Amino acid sequence: MEINCKKKTKIIGISGVTCGGKTYLSEALKRSFVGSVIVNQDDYFREEDDPCHEWIDVSPVRKHQNWETLSSIDWSAFSTKISDILNGDHIHETGLILIEGHIIFNYDKFPFSFDRKYFVTLNKDECWQRRNVREYIPKDPDGYFDVCVWP
């Protein structure tokens, strides 16, 4: 995948703990820097039945996708979207490309480098409380937080 960016667009990576405020921060930056674009990793999760998923045993008779691993994301589609933005005219000269997601810094095959990286942290109790009020599809099975999210 080739990138032919006409101007030096700043690529900002925002990663960190689940429910830590990554999306909130990205949206605040987008409002502050006219013409910025957000590319959210959450938009590139694989379908539930995708064979690329890693599965965990949540009970003797039940398995569940581990959504916290690199294999849960369609990195090809994600990278293509970012490249299309970089190669197009989508960004104002004062704009940023804000790439947001909980495991973006673990992926080492992006065809670009980040100009800045920010990692959002949160303590375990606050993370659990925030995650516990969200509704996920599919729903997190009992024990998922301790096994996959905060092992």
PDB file of C-alpha atoms in Angstrom:
ATOM      1  CA  MET A   1       0.000   0.000   0.000  1.00  0.00           C
ATOM      2  CA  GLU A   2       1.557   3.276  -1.112  1.00  0.00           C
ATOM      3  CA  ILE A   3       0.990   6.670   0.436  1.00  0.00           C
ATOM      4  CA  ASN A   4       1.354   9.784  -1.705  1.00  0.00           C
ATOM      5  CA  CYS A   5       0.308  12.487   0.727  1.00  0.00           C
ATOM      6  CA  LYS A   6       0.471  15.921  -0.909  1.00  0.00           C
ATOM      7  CA  LYS A   7       1.123  17.778   2.332  1.00  0.00           C
ATOM      8  CA  LYS A   8       2.507  16.758   5.691  1.00  0.00           C
ATOM      9  CA  THR A   9      -0.601  15.794   7.577  1.00  0.00           C
ATOM     10  CA  LYS A  10      -0.125  15.064  11.256  1.00  0.00           C
ATOM     11  CA  ILE A  11      -1.116  11.526  12.183  1.00  0.00           C
ATOM     12  CA  ILE A  12      -2.090  11.254  15.836  1.00  0.00           C
ATOM     13  CA  GLY A  13      -2.568   7.886  17.544  1.00  0.00           C
ATOM     14  CA  ILE A  14      -4.833   7.688  20.584  1.00  0.00           C
ATOM     15  CA  SER A  15      -4.850   4.361  22.361  1.00  0.00           C
ATOM     16  CA  GLY A  16      -5.237   2.972  25.836  1.00  0.00           C
ATOM     17  CA  VAL A  17      -7.541   1.227  28.204  1.00  0.00           C
ATOM     18  CA  THR A  18     -11.091   0.335  27.216  1.00  0.00           C
ATOM     19  CA  CYS A  19     -13.633   2.978  28.277  1.00  0.00           C
ATOM     20  CA  GLY A  20     -10.798   5.377  29.092  1.00  0.00           C
ATOM     21  CA  GLY A  21     -12.009   8.334  27.020  1.00  0.00           C
ATOM     22  CA  LYS A  22     -10.188   7.747  23.719  1.00  0.00           C
ATOM     23  CA  THR A  23     -13.225   8.576  21.600  1.00  0.00           C
ATOM     24  CA  TYR A  24     -14.076  11.594  23.748  1.00  0.00           C
ATOM     25  CA  LEU A  25     -10.521  12.928  23.351  1.00  0.00           C
ATOM     26  CA  SER A  26     -10.543  12.256  19.591  1.00  0.00           C
ATOM     27  CA  GLU A  27     -13.822  14.106  19.141  1.00  0.00           C
ATOM     28  CA  ALA A  28     -12.578  17.059  21.236  1.00  0.00           C
ATOM     29  CA  LEU A  29      -9.440  17.299  19.087  1.00  0.00           C
ATOM     30  CA  LYS A  30     -11.524  17.088  15.916  1.00  0.00           C
ATOM     31  CA  ARG A  31     -13.613  20.035  17.102  1.00  0.00           C
ATOM     32  CA  SER A  32     -10.459  22.012  17.947  1.00  0.00           C
ATOM     33  CA  PHE A  33      -8.596  21.362  14.675  1.00  0.00           C
ATOM     34  CA  VAL A  34     -10.785  22.278  11.708  1.00  0.00           C
ATOM     35  CA  GLY A  35     -10.886  19.652   8.985  1.00  0.00           C
ATOM     36  CA  SER A  36      -9.636  16.778  11.123  1.00  0.00           C
ATOM     37  CA  VAL A  37     -10.714  13.208  10.480  1.00  0.00           C
ATOM     38  CA  ILE A  38     -11.191  10.379  12.986  1.00  0.00           C
ATOM     39  CA  VAL A  39     -10.592   6.766  12.000  1.00  0.00           C
ATOM     40  CA  ASN A  40     -11.913   4.568  14.790  1.00  0.00           C
ATOM     41  CA  GLN A  41     -10.583   1.033  15.187  1.00  0.00           C
ATOM     42  CA  ASP A  42     -13.988  -0.038  16.549  1.00  0.00           C
ATOM     43  CA  ASP A  43     -15.430   0.377  13.038  1.00  0.00           C
ATOM     44  CA  TYR A  44     -13.140  -2.423  11.821  1.00  0.00           C
ATOM     45  CA  PHE A  45     -13.937  -5.261  14.214  1.00  0.00           C
ATOM     46  CA  ARG A  46     -14.453  -8.524  12.369  1.00  0.00           C
ATOM     47  CA  GLU A  47     -17.911 -10.069  12.180  1.00  0.00           C
ATOM     48  CA  GLU A  48     -18.796 -12.386  15.061  1.00  0.00           C
ATOM     49  CA  ASP A  49     -18.499 -15.505  12.904  1.00  0.00           C
ATOM     50  CA  ASP A  50     -15.205 -14.540  11.218  1.00  0.00           C
ATOM     51  CA  PRO A  51     -12.795 -17.515  11.324  1.00  0.00           C
ATOM     52  CA  CYS A  52      -9.858 -15.198  12.150  1.00  0.00           C
ATOM     53  CA  HIS A  53     -11.075 -14.691  15.720  1.00  0.00           C
ATOM     54  CA  GLU A  54      -9.217 -16.074  18.699  1.00  0.00           C
ATOM     55  CA  TRP A  55     -11.646 -17.870  20.977  1.00  0.00           C
ATOM     56  CA  ILE A  56     -11.592 -18.284  24.741  1.00  0.00           C
ATOM     57  CA  ASP A  57     -13.346 -20.883  26.865  1.00  0.00           C
ATOM     58  CA  VAL A  58     -15.824 -19.098  29.114  1.00  0.00           C
ATOM     59  CA  SER A  59     -17.351 -22.301  30.405  1.00  0.00           C
ATOM     60  CA  PRO A  60     -16.877 -26.008  29.745  1.00  0.00           C
ATOM     61  CA  VAL A  61     -19.489 -25.800  26.974  1.00  0.00           C
ATOM     62  CA  ARG A  62     -19.164 -22.239  25.696  1.00  0.00           C
ATOM     63  CA  LYS A  63     -16.565 -20.254  23.764  1.00  0.00           C
ATOM     64  CA  HIS A  64     -16.431 -16.497  23.120  1.00  0.00           C
ATOM     65  CA  GLN A  65     -14.436 -14.244  20.794  1.00  0.00           C
ATOM     66  CA  ASN A  66     -11.505 -12.420  22.356  1.00  0.00           C
ATOM     67  CA  TRP A  67     -12.085  -8.879  21.082  1.00  0.00           C
ATOM     68  CA  GLU A  68      -8.863  -7.625  22.723  1.00  0.00           C
ATOM     69  CA  THR A  69      -6.448  -9.269  20.256  1.00  0.00           C
ATOM     70  CA  LEU A  70      -5.005  -8.122  16.931  1.00  0.00           C
ATOM     71  CA  SER A  71      -6.916 -10.867  15.112  1.00  0.00           C
ATOM     72  CA  SER A  72     -10.239  -9.234  16.053  1.00  0.00           C
ATOM     73  CA  ILE A  73      -9.583  -6.296  13.683  1.00  0.00           C
ATOM     74  CA  ASP A  74      -9.644  -6.197   9.877  1.00  0.00           C
ATOM     75  CA  TRP A  75      -6.313  -4.380   9.645  1.00  0.00           C
ATOM     76  CA  SER A  76      -6.299  -4.403   5.853  1.00  0.00           C
ATOM     77  CA  ALA A  77      -9.563  -2.450   5.638  1.00  0.00           C
ATOM     78  CA  PHE A  78      -8.481  -0.179   8.507  1.00  0.00           C
ATOM     79  CA  SER A  79      -5.126   0.632   6.845  1.00  0.00           C
ATOM     80  CA  THR A  80      -6.775   1.128   3.451  1.00  0.00           C
ATOM     81  CA  LYS A  81      -9.180   3.683   4.931  1.00  0.00           C
ATOM     82  CA  ILE A  82      -6.283   5.638   6.459  1.00  0.00           C
ATOM     83  CA  SER A  83      -4.286   5.487   3.200  1.00  0.00           C
ATOM     84  CA  ASP A  84      -7.313   6.692   1.228  1.00  0.00           C
ATOM     85  CA  ILE A  85      -7.604   9.680   3.558  1.00  0.00           C
ATOM     86  CA  LEU A  86      -3.890  10.451   3.311  1.00  0.00           C
ATOM     87  CA  ASN A  87      -3.960  10.213  -0.487  1.00  0.00           C
ATOM     88  CA  GLY A  88      -7.153  12.232  -0.891  1.00  0.00           C
ATOM     89  CA  ASP A  89      -8.282  15.769  -0.280  1.00  0.00           C
ATOM     90  CA  HIS A  90     -10.287  15.007   2.860  1.00  0.00           C
ATOM     91  CA  ILE A  91      -8.169  17.009   5.266  1.00  0.00           C
ATOM     92  CA  HIS A  92      -7.964  20.755   5.715  1.00  0.00           C
ATOM     93  CA  GLU A  93      -4.447  22.171   6.085  1.00  0.00           C
ATOM     94  CA  THR A  94      -4.970  22.590   9.829  1.00  0.00           C
ATOM     95  CA  GLY A  95      -6.521  19.156  10.178  1.00  0.00           C
ATOM     96  CA  LEU A  96      -5.240  16.006  11.786  1.00  0.00           C
ATOM     97  CA  ILE A  97      -5.795  12.338  11.148  1.00  0.00           C
ATOM     98  CA  LEU A  98      -6.839  10.971  14.524  1.00  0.00           C
ATOM     99  CA  ILE A  99      -6.457   7.203  14.657  1.00  0.00           C
ATOM    100  CA  GLU A 100      -8.160   5.808  17.707  1.00  0.00           C
ATOM    101  CA  GLY A 101      -8.335   2.323  19.179  1.00  0.00           C
ATOM    102  CA  HIS A 102      -7.337   0.172  22.110  1.00  0.00           C
ATOM    103  CA  ILE A 103      -4.728  -1.919  20.247  1.00  0.00           C
ATOM    104  CA  ILE A 104      -3.518   0.341  17.427  1.00  0.00           C
ATOM    105  CA  PHE A 105      -0.008   0.609  18.896  1.00  0.00           C
ATOM    106  CA  ASN A 106       0.316  -3.187  18.903  1.00  0.00           C
ATOM    107  CA  TYR A 107      -0.105  -3.345  15.124  1.00  0.00           C
ATOM    108  CA  ASP A 108       3.259  -2.831  13.411  1.00  0.00           C
ATOM    109  CA  LYS A 109       2.336  -2.990   9.717  1.00  0.00           C
ATOM    110  CA  PHE A 110       0.783   0.430   9.145  1.00  0.00           C
ATOM    111  CA  PRO A 111       2.255   2.032   5.980  1.00  0.00           C
ATOM    112  CA  PHE A 112       2.944   5.246   7.925  1.00  0.00           C
ATOM    113  CA  SER A 113       4.244   6.298  11.307  1.00  0.00           C
ATOM    114  CA  PHE A 114       2.472   8.286  13.974  1.00  0.00           C
ATOM    115  CA  ASP A 115       3.622  11.864  14.511  1.00  0.00           C
ATOM    116  CA  ARG A 116       2.327  11.711  18.079  1.00  0.00           C
ATOM    117  CA  LYS A 117       1.090   8.877  20.262  1.00  0.00           C
ATOM    118  CA  TYR A 118      -1.127   9.273  23.300  1.00  0.00           C
ATOM    119  CA  PHE A 119      -1.982   6.439  25.662  1.00  0.00           C
ATOM    120  CA  VAL A 120      -4.969   6.891  27.974  1.00  0.00           C
ATOM    121  CA  THR A 121      -4.866   5.150  31.350  1.00  0.00           C
ATOM    122  CA  LEU A 122      -7.438   4.420  34.011  1.00  0.00           C
ATOM    123  CA  ASN A 123      -7.407   2.385  37.196  1.00  0.00           C
ATOM    124  CA  LYS A 124      -9.011  -1.053  37.160  1.00  0.00           C
ATOM    125  CA  ASP A 125     -12.032  -0.166  39.316  1.00  0.00           C
ATOM    126  CA  GLU A 126     -12.980   2.863  37.218  1.00  0.00           C
ATOM    127  CA  CYS A 127     -12.438   0.874  34.020  1.00  0.00           C
ATOM    128  CA  TRP A 128     -14.702  -1.916  35.292  1.00  0.00           C
ATOM    129  CA  GLN A 129     -17.421   0.542  36.336  1.00  0.00           C
ATOM    130  CA  ARG A 130     -17.404   2.307  32.968  1.00  0.00           C
ATOM    131  CA  ARG A 131     -17.339  -0.924  30.984  1.00  0.00           C
ATOM    132  CA  ASN A 132     -20.054  -2.484  33.111  1.00  0.00           C
ATOM    133  CA  VAL A 133     -22.618   0.163  32.072  1.00  0.00           C
ATOM    134  CA  ARG A 134     -21.971  -0.294  28.340  1.00  0.00           C
ATOM    135  CA  GLU A 135     -23.889  -2.774  26.250  1.00  0.00           C
ATOM    136  CA  TYR A 136     -21.734  -4.874  23.955  1.00  0.00           C
ATOM    137  CA  ILE A 137     -22.951  -7.076  21.130  1.00  0.00           C
ATOM    138  CA  PRO A 138     -22.202  -9.812  21.697  1.00  0.00           C
ATOM    139  CA  LYS A 139     -22.494  -9.337  25.439  1.00  0.00           C
ATOM    140  CA  ASP A 140     -19.355  -9.896  27.500  1.00  0.00           C
ATOM    141  CA  PRO A 141     -19.644 -13.258  29.244  1.00  0.00           C
ATOM    142  CA  ASP A 142     -18.975 -13.519  32.973  1.00  0.00           C
ATOM    143  CA  GLY A 143     -15.264 -13.302  33.675  1.00  0.00           C
ATOM    144  CA  TYR A 144     -14.346 -11.718  30.315  1.00  0.00           C
ATOM    145  CA  PHE A 145     -13.058  -8.523  31.936  1.00  0.00           C
ATOM    146  CA  ASP A 146     -10.607 -10.379  34.195  1.00  0.00           C
ATOM    147  CA  VAL A 147      -9.475 -12.869  31.545  1.00  0.00           C
ATOM    148  CA  CYS A 148      -9.194 -10.620  28.462  1.00  0.00           C
ATOM    149  CA  VAL A 149      -9.655  -6.935  29.236  1.00  0.00           C
ATOM    150  CA  TRP A 150      -7.599  -6.640  32.425  1.00  0.00           C
ATOM    151  CA  PRO A 151      -5.655  -9.912  32.752  1.00  0.00           C
TER     152      PRO A 151
END
